[in-house]
XYZ file of C-alpha atoms in Angstrom:
305
model
C 33.609 -61.935 -8.977
C 33.006 -60.639 -5.779
C 36.816 -60.344 -5.128
C 36.198 -57.774 -7.910
C 33.062 -56.236 -6.849
C 35.306 -55.107 -3.715
C 38.152 -53.969 -5.552
C 35.780 -51.854 -8.486
C 33.620 -50.610 -5.187
C 37.148 -49.743 -3.369
C 39.078 -47.412 -6.731
C 34.655 -45.526 -7.164
C 35.237 -44.714 -4.082
C 38.348 -43.481 -3.692
C 38.154 -41.627 -6.570
C 34.786 -40.023 -5.985
C 36.419 -38.650 -2.517
C 39.392 -37.572 -3.865
C 37.789 -35.579 -6.454
C 35.294 -34.290 -3.318
C 38.786 -33.197 -1.571
C 40.308 -31.486 -4.357
C 36.886 -30.025 -5.168
C 36.666 -28.631 -1.634
C 40.210 -27.029 -2.312
C 38.995 -25.085 -5.208
C 36.196 -24.017 -3.181
C 37.593 -22.319 -0.932
C 39.644 -20.951 -3.258
C 37.184 -19.546 -6.251
C 34.181 -19.343 -3.934
C 32.006 -19.028 -7.154
C 28.160 -20.745 -7.434
C 29.484 -23.434 -9.678
C 31.683 -25.218 -6.782
C 29.157 -24.838 -4.357
C 26.139 -26.668 -6.491
C 28.600 -28.682 -7.658
C 29.654 -29.627 -3.730
C 25.886 -30.248 -2.874
C 26.188 -33.229 -5.237
C 29.670 -34.778 -4.523
C 29.578 -34.266 -0.746
C 26.694 -36.735 -0.001
C 27.902 -39.143 -3.221
C 31.033 -39.744 -1.489
C 29.366 -40.346 1.763
C 27.074 -42.982 0.420
C 30.162 -44.288 -1.519
C 31.729 -44.328 2.299
C 28.623 -46.401 3.986
C 28.553 -48.821 1.136
C 32.315 -49.603 1.258
C 32.420 -49.331 4.985
C 28.972 -51.920 5.418
C 30.478 -54.395 2.885
C 33.988 -54.244 4.837
C 32.076 -55.291 8.285
C 29.944 -57.765 6.600
C 33.071 -59.896 5.683
C 35.358 -59.048 8.798
C 32.589 -59.309 11.763
C 31.953 -62.839 12.457
C 28.433 -64.180 13.364
C 28.167 -63.212 16.599
C 28.459 -59.997 15.729
C 26.545 -59.607 12.961
C 23.863 -60.763 15.470
C 24.103 -58.672 17.984
C 22.541 -55.332 19.029
C 25.087 -53.313 18.694
C 25.011 -54.060 14.518
C 21.697 -53.940 14.550
C 20.919 -50.427 15.309
C 24.128 -50.078 13.029
C 22.137 -51.486 10.500
C 19.265 -49.766 11.416
C 21.250 -46.041 11.265
C 23.337 -46.997 8.098
C 19.994 -48.265 6.108
C 17.894 -45.329 7.696
C 21.383 -42.413 6.369
C 21.954 -44.185 2.406
C 18.277 -43.863 2.077
C 17.914 -39.853 3.094
C 21.130 -39.875 1.023
C 20.010 -41.373 -2.026
C 17.365 -39.343 -2.309
C 18.838 -36.410 -2.055
C 21.079 -36.824 -4.442
C 18.643 -38.035 -6.830
C 16.797 -33.778 -5.928
C 20.241 -32.260 -6.304
C 20.921 -33.979 -9.494
C 17.462 -33.240 -10.415
C 16.893 -29.520 -9.324
C 20.855 -28.401 -10.626
C 18.662 -30.069 -14.342
C 16.048 -27.759 -13.812
C 18.442 -25.003 -13.104
C 20.674 -25.176 -16.044
C 17.866 -25.918 -18.991
C 16.543 -22.955 -21.196
C 12.752 -22.478 -19.480
C 11.631 -19.293 -18.077
C 11.289 -18.597 -14.096
C 7.761 -19.869 -14.093
C 8.281 -23.254 -15.627
C 11.442 -24.003 -13.546
C 9.277 -23.228 -10.599
C 6.755 -25.804 -11.891
C 8.975 -28.083 -12.200
C 10.513 -27.638 -8.733
C 7.694 -28.437 -7.077
C 6.896 -31.480 -9.111
C 10.013 -32.410 -8.271
C 9.685 -32.008 -4.626
C 5.952 -33.740 -4.924
C 7.752 -37.177 -6.579
C 11.128 -37.054 -4.318
C 8.963 -36.669 -1.269
C 6.820 -40.136 -2.280
C 10.012 -41.940 -4.245
C 11.342 -41.209 -0.266
C 8.126 -42.568 1.560
C 7.517 -45.883 -0.536
C 11.330 -45.728 0.109
C 11.258 -46.138 3.359
C 7.912 -48.192 3.216
C 9.577 -51.519 0.558
C 12.732 -51.451 2.654
C 11.002 -51.758 5.559
C 8.628 -53.658 4.804
C 9.769 -55.799 3.441
C 12.380 -56.589 6.081
C 9.779 -57.584 8.789
C 12.055 -55.793 11.517
C 15.162 -57.470 10.370
C 17.584 -54.793 10.442
C 20.330 -56.074 8.987
C 18.478 -57.606 6.380
C 16.894 -54.376 5.745
C 20.525 -52.755 5.764
C 22.102 -55.429 2.880
C 18.905 -54.781 0.554
C 19.124 -51.184 0.365
C 23.400 -51.489 -0.121
C 22.680 -53.674 -2.884
C 19.336 -52.650 -4.534
C 18.054 -49.204 -3.252
C 20.586 -46.927 -5.031
C 20.818 -48.917 -7.829
C 17.064 -48.652 -8.276
C 17.236 -44.620 -7.970
C 19.782 -44.453 -10.916
C 17.435 -46.236 -12.808
C 15.726 -42.335 -12.658
C 18.651 -40.618 -14.698
C 18.320 -42.243 -17.714
C 16.051 -39.330 -18.508
C 18.041 -37.136 -16.877
C 20.744 -37.904 -20.218
C 17.721 -37.730 -22.066
C 17.181 -33.660 -21.265
C 20.728 -32.720 -21.402
C 21.011 -34.051 -24.375
C 18.236 -32.265 -26.048
C 18.670 -29.193 -23.902
C 22.735 -29.011 -24.622
C 21.995 -27.617 -27.868
C 19.940 -25.138 -26.081
C 22.103 -23.358 -24.497
C 22.965 -20.064 -24.451
C 26.846 -20.122 -22.351
C 29.160 -22.334 -23.016
C 28.833 -23.581 -18.879
C 25.950 -25.288 -19.897
C 26.229 -26.796 -22.700
C 29.640 -28.435 -21.343
C 27.703 -29.082 -17.886
C 24.464 -30.392 -20.288
C 26.764 -32.565 -22.602
C 28.430 -34.046 -18.777
C 24.814 -35.022 -17.469
C 23.973 -36.388 -21.258
C 26.968 -38.238 -21.742
C 27.661 -39.393 -18.069
C 23.814 -40.842 -17.973
C 22.852 -42.508 -20.890
C 24.934 -45.374 -21.306
C 22.973 -46.705 -17.595
C 20.460 -47.687 -20.323
C 23.882 -50.768 -20.991
C 25.064 -51.112 -17.704
C 21.637 -51.856 -16.014
C 21.228 -55.022 -17.561
C 25.095 -56.392 -17.178
C 24.042 -55.346 -13.165
C 21.039 -57.677 -12.989
C 23.351 -60.235 -14.675
C 26.609 -60.357 -13.029
C 26.562 -58.233 -10.394
C 22.855 -57.842 -8.654
C 24.283 -60.266 -5.444
C 27.047 -58.275 -4.689
C 27.036 -54.444 -2.778
C 29.244 -53.205 -6.117
C 26.715 -51.628 -9.347
C 28.387 -50.670 -12.744
C 25.887 -47.957 -12.417
C 28.603 -46.365 -9.488
C 31.242 -45.720 -13.018
C 28.484 -43.091 -14.184
C 28.994 -41.203 -11.225
C 32.665 -41.674 -10.653
C 32.567 -40.293 -14.865
C 30.771 -37.560 -13.471
C 33.075 -36.507 -10.434
C 35.853 -36.970 -13.129
C 33.961 -34.541 -14.902
C 32.808 -31.948 -12.319
C 36.285 -31.886 -11.892
C 37.969 -31.451 -14.754
C 35.355 -28.485 -15.449
C 35.825 -26.719 -12.401
C 39.573 -26.561 -13.027
C 40.102 -25.613 -16.151
C 37.743 -22.557 -15.548
C 39.597 -22.339 -12.476
C 42.834 -22.429 -14.249
C 41.617 -20.509 -17.570
C 39.402 -17.874 -15.446
C 41.508 -17.745 -12.247
C 44.663 -17.985 -12.153
C 43.888 -14.373 -14.829
C 44.513 -10.852 -14.148
C 40.750 -10.115 -13.216
C 40.862 -6.504 -14.165
C 42.292 -4.432 -18.209
C 44.251 -1.129 -17.713
C 42.945 1.290 -19.847
C 46.406 1.358 -20.954
C 45.706 -2.744 -22.241
C 42.240 -1.030 -23.111
C 43.635 1.035 -25.802
C 46.634 -1.711 -26.268
C 43.612 -4.255 -27.426
C 41.359 -1.145 -29.656
C 38.595 -1.962 -27.500
C 36.159 0.589 -25.671
C 35.858 1.233 -22.193
C 32.537 -0.888 -21.684
C 34.352 -3.944 -23.666
C 37.071 -3.760 -21.373
C 34.569 -3.750 -18.497
C 33.050 -7.037 -19.632
C 35.967 -9.115 -20.133
C 37.102 -7.642 -16.756
C 33.858 -9.569 -15.858
C 34.579 -12.634 -18.055
C 37.321 -12.816 -16.573
C 36.121 -13.265 -13.462
C 33.654 -16.085 -14.616
C 30.232 -14.366 -14.834
C 27.574 -15.574 -17.449
C 25.918 -13.162 -19.985
C 22.785 -12.645 -17.642
C 25.158 -12.267 -14.737
C 27.139 -9.472 -16.155
C 23.867 -7.724 -17.337
C 22.685 -7.876 -14.196
C 25.702 -6.193 -13.247
C 25.771 -3.578 -15.049
C 22.321 -2.600 -15.709
C 22.043 -3.660 -19.430
C 20.134 -6.869 -21.423
C 21.037 -10.056 -22.363
C 21.356 -8.575 -25.757
C 23.310 -5.340 -25.619
C 25.793 -7.346 -23.465
C 26.045 -10.193 -26.543
C 27.043 -7.630 -29.053
C 29.002 -6.253 -27.196
C 30.689 -9.646 -26.689
C 30.364 -10.045 -30.700
C 32.575 -7.359 -31.332
C 35.111 -8.045 -28.761
C 35.499 -11.236 -30.103
C 35.684 -9.457 -34.027
C 38.538 -6.530 -32.764
C 40.531 -9.388 -30.714
C 39.831 -12.090 -34.135
C 38.784 -14.712 -31.113
C 35.249 -16.397 -31.777
C 35.140 -17.919 -28.016
C 35.836 -17.718 -24.285
C 39.195 -19.425 -24.242
C 40.812 -17.682 -27.348
C 39.582 -14.431 -25.344
C 41.177 -15.939 -22.506
C 44.474 -16.519 -24.049
C 44.827 -13.609 -26.198
C 44.688 -11.665 -23.184
C 47.461 -14.194 -21.406
C 49.922 -13.506 -24.941
């Protein structure tokens, strides 16, 4: 089981880090809000996975004398604090992004963020107290407990995120929101079944099956932004007057098509053109009818032809 755990930990870490690097490259090329938001989650997740892998590796290769040395105790203390902070930050950013995605008023979102901040701070304080109180000053033990149980325990809260993702995906007004909320749902609802398996088979090792959920989330986010990139950013960003005439759309509709190609949401288009979101929806509906399409992907494909 230990060998299997080490292999799965290495493969999961390699996958998450690779996708994070690819997202960084797309961020440089695209420079949009989606890749920036995703990296605030993927970057600390990669660091957490690398820290777990490094700690597991050191515990395997170092002899007992070095594991009991002062230098390793300092490393254990620093790694423990860093792991707790990274886990808390991942939980905070994912929760904050979920609040951003759901359909709610600005006042409700502001209240939700304040409650979230309080709960996350409480979680951080309790985590530090439990880990250090239980260790009794033994930083090597504190590191071992943190790597085995802290990230695993924090992940249990994400079942709630999965449930909320399922509920609010049906209320999403844009395809981006719907896809991302469904991604959160599909990623974290399986945690409900993975927790018992971890307690039975992976309790005493660093790797946990819940890590696979984060690997799946990383793959899903990369699929989302790469699909968005290839279907959107590799296309011409504007429509000429002759092209608009050929398509049979008005000047305003051509302008909206150009903004859709840039990846803007209905709300962002409304703000940019100083019109209401309902007016944007009406224009988009008319565009779809004129071009014989029913969604943005079909629209983009028709523009390529």
